[in-house]
Amino acid sequence: MTNAEAFEQAANVLVGGVDSPVRAWKAVGGTPRFFVRGEGAYLEDVEGRRYVDYVCSWGPMILGHGRPEVVEAVCETARKTLSFGAPSPLETELAERIRSFFPTMEKIRFVTSGTEATMTALRLARGTTGRPLVVKFAGCYHGHHDGMLVAAGSGALTLGTPDSPGVPEEVARCTLVLPYNDIEAVETAFQKQGREIAAVIVEPWAGNMGLVPPLPGFLESLREITSRHGALLVFDEVITGFRPAEGGVQQKMGLTPDLTCLGKIIGGGLPVGAVGGRGEIMNHLAPLGPVYQAGTLAGNPVAMASGLATLEVLSRSDLRRQLDHQAAFFETGLVETARHCGIPLSVTRLGSVLGLFFSSSLPRNLDEVRATKANLYPAFFHGMAERGHLFAPSAFEATFVSLAHDEKILRSTLDAAREVFASLAERRA
Ligand SMILES: *Cc1c(COP(=O)(O)O)cnc(C)c1O
């Protein structure tokens, strides 16, 4: 079977042939690859072609595909159960392990996706404060529930308009969208409506518009302003968790959010999300409190085992150093290769996640990301894919390096990148 045949068959029964829109390659064009196997840094498609994988399932595969400790743990647990629908000690074990990395997550609730984690965090924030509004930043992605599918309007303080049909105006209006890294806009919003704002939710490094770092003082100011106004600060570390340090950006920067959302890595490739924070806030959740939240497969034992095994490996400091070293090598290599070819490329990096921007300066917010030469990306993407190196099928997604991406593999990608950058430079000339 070819990829084209697989896609055509899929499109007969699955909407657009995929179960998540970016997978359809709309932003870069062409036929998405259909995969049958993952091994270390590689994916194999239905045609038997192998690719070095820089998507890593959008983050969870931080150890690479088929890491033996994780596969063993999953198989061993699966032989005992696939699901209890009742408590198991594995949930306690994973929660304790997460809390040892994220001490601000005193109490934890497991869910099955990052979307559910942020949805629960915001319901909890509203339920605890009794306030209706939530502040988010343009270009930050917090999953696909109604209130978060709201993009920026013009101006600093814009009442949200829905990003998708099906999101009622009434719901969108409860989300204030502000520019990332713009603390004055946050001050203004709180001056005007501080008594109605339940929470500010933020990706402490924005990982869904490439990878945009916070300006010095931005996160600290968010902490100060929310505290002053009695609103909660929610860190969405679904991407950043375990990247710069075991305890995410909050550990690295010594910050204390009220609530933290995790996902992706904590399931090691199986569906898991988590929300956690101070006990006095978390205890508002059912069964202790009135804020309702539930899940048939929440805390699924096989997913817990996968997450535990993943975090176990990640807690080894020698391996974390190795991962960081590999990612740094790749970052330097990409920048130098592009410079050599005369291609404007700026790279950001948080541990093992990278942002690639076709621009000579680093963007600080969504407008500046949009102003980069993202139109070079589809040609870069296809040039790399033809050579067996698969990046995210959109200019605005992050690039992920796993423990399985050793220097030899990274070097082969840099060799391919040199050819592709050279052809991009020719085309631009
Ligand atoms: C991926 C992501 C989510 C949503 O997680 P899903 O598991 O896809 O629902 C939320 N927040 C951030 C920062 C993410 O990157």
Short mmCIF file of N, CA and C and ligand atoms in Angstrom, two decimals, residues 20 58 112-118 140-144 201-208 236-240 261-264 271-273 397 400, ligand 1:
data_model
loop_
_atom_site.label_atom_id
_atom_site.label_comp_id
_atom_site.label_asym_id
_atom_site.label_seq_id
_atom_site.Cartn_x
_atom_site.Cartn_y
_atom_site.Cartn_z
N SER A 20 -6.83 14.37 13.78
CA SER A 20 -6.42 15.65 14.35
C SER A 20 -5.92 16.48 13.18
N TRP A 58 4.38 14.98 19.02
CA TRP A 58 4.16 16.33 19.55
C TRP A 58 4.68 16.45 20.98
N THR A 112 -7.49 12.50 30.76
CA THR A 112 -6.94 11.72 29.65
C THR A 112 -6.35 12.56 28.51
N SER A 113 -6.33 13.89 28.67
CA SER A 113 -5.69 14.72 27.64
C SER A 113 -5.32 16.07 28.23
N GLY A 114 -4.48 16.78 27.51
CA GLY A 114 -4.11 18.14 27.92
C GLY A 114 -5.32 19.06 27.88
N THR A 115 -6.19 18.84 26.89
CA THR A 115 -7.41 19.63 26.78
C THR A 115 -8.23 19.54 28.06
N GLU A 116 -8.42 18.31 28.53
CA GLU A 116 -9.20 18.13 29.76
C GLU A 116 -8.50 18.76 30.96
N ALA A 117 -7.18 18.75 30.96
CA ALA A 117 -6.44 19.31 32.09
C ALA A 117 -6.70 20.81 32.19
N THR A 118 -6.60 21.53 31.05
CA THR A 118 -6.82 22.98 31.12
C THR A 118 -8.30 23.30 31.34
N CYS A 140 -0.98 31.17 22.29
CA CYS A 140 -0.90 30.05 23.22
C CYS A 140 -2.05 29.10 22.93
N TYR A 141 -1.77 27.81 22.95
CA TYR A 141 -2.80 26.80 22.72
C TYR A 141 -3.02 26.04 24.01
N HIS A 142 -4.27 25.90 24.39
CA HIS A 142 -4.56 25.18 25.63
C HIS A 142 -5.57 24.07 25.40
N GLY A 143 -5.59 23.51 24.20
CA GLY A 143 -6.55 22.47 23.88
C GLY A 143 -7.75 23.07 23.17
N HIS A 144 -8.73 22.20 22.88
CA HIS A 144 -9.79 22.62 21.95
C HIS A 144 -11.15 22.78 22.61
N ILE A 201 -4.23 32.10 32.25
CA ILE A 201 -3.60 30.83 31.84
C ILE A 201 -2.53 31.15 30.81
N VAL A 202 -1.36 30.52 30.97
CA VAL A 202 -0.24 30.86 30.09
C VAL A 202 0.65 29.63 29.89
N GLU A 203 1.18 29.52 28.67
CA GLU A 203 2.29 28.60 28.45
C GLU A 203 3.55 29.36 28.85
N PRO A 204 4.28 28.91 29.88
CA PRO A 204 5.41 29.71 30.36
C PRO A 204 6.51 29.90 29.32
N TRP A 205 6.65 29.00 28.38
CA TRP A 205 7.30 29.25 27.09
C TRP A 205 6.23 28.86 26.08
N ALA A 206 5.91 29.75 25.15
CA ALA A 206 4.81 29.47 24.24
C ALA A 206 5.27 28.47 23.18
N GLY A 207 4.75 27.26 23.25
CA GLY A 207 5.22 26.18 22.39
C GLY A 207 4.30 25.84 21.23
N ASN A 208 3.32 26.69 20.97
CA ASN A 208 2.38 26.41 19.89
C ASN A 208 2.34 27.51 18.84
N ASP A 236 0.26 26.29 31.96
CA ASP A 236 0.04 25.14 31.10
C ASP A 236 1.42 24.64 30.66
N GLU A 237 1.91 23.63 31.40
CA GLU A 237 3.23 23.07 31.08
C GLU A 237 3.09 21.74 30.34
N VAL A 238 2.03 21.63 29.54
CA VAL A 238 1.80 20.39 28.77
C VAL A 238 2.99 20.12 27.83
N ILE A 239 3.56 21.19 27.26
CA ILE A 239 4.76 21.00 26.43
C ILE A 239 6.04 21.20 27.25
N THR A 240 6.05 22.23 28.10
CA THR A 240 7.32 22.60 28.75
C THR A 240 7.70 21.71 29.93
N CYS A 261 -0.97 22.53 34.61
CA CYS A 261 -1.51 21.49 33.74
C CYS A 261 -0.37 20.76 33.06
N LEU A 262 -0.45 19.43 33.07
CA LEU A 262 0.54 18.61 32.38
C LEU A 262 -0.18 17.68 31.42
N GLY A 263 0.57 17.11 30.49
CA GLY A 263 0.02 16.14 29.54
C GLY A 263 1.18 15.53 28.78
N LYS A 264 0.91 15.05 27.58
CA LYS A 264 1.97 14.58 26.69
C LYS A 264 3.00 13.66 27.40
N PRO A 271 -2.63 8.15 26.47
CA PRO A 271 -3.38 9.38 26.77
C PRO A 271 -3.47 9.67 28.27
N VAL A 272 -2.75 10.70 28.71
CA VAL A 272 -2.82 11.15 30.11
C VAL A 272 -2.70 12.67 30.15
N GLY A 273 -3.46 13.29 31.03
CA GLY A 273 -3.27 14.69 31.37
C GLY A 273 -3.38 14.79 32.88
N GLU A 397 4.67 24.96 14.53
CA GLU A 397 4.77 23.92 15.55
C GLU A 397 6.22 23.79 15.98
N PHE A 400 10.90 18.63 18.04
CA PHE A 400 11.22 17.85 19.23
C PHE A 400 12.40 16.90 18.98
C1 LIG B 1 -1.00 19.76 23.25
C2 LIG B 1 -1.34 20.84 24.19
C3 LIG B 1 -2.55 20.89 24.88
C4 LIG B 1 -3.67 19.93 24.59
O1 LIG B 1 -3.34 18.62 24.86
P1 LIG B 1 -4.17 17.44 24.13
O2 LIG B 1 -3.67 16.22 24.81
O3 LIG B 1 -3.85 17.54 22.69
O4 LIG B 1 -5.61 17.70 24.41
C5 LIG B 1 -2.73 21.85 25.85
N1 LIG B 1 -1.78 22.76 26.11
C6 LIG B 1 -0.60 22.77 25.46
C7 LIG B 1 0.43 23.77 25.82
C8 LIG B 1 -0.35 21.82 24.46
O5 LIG B 1 0.80 21.87 23.77
#
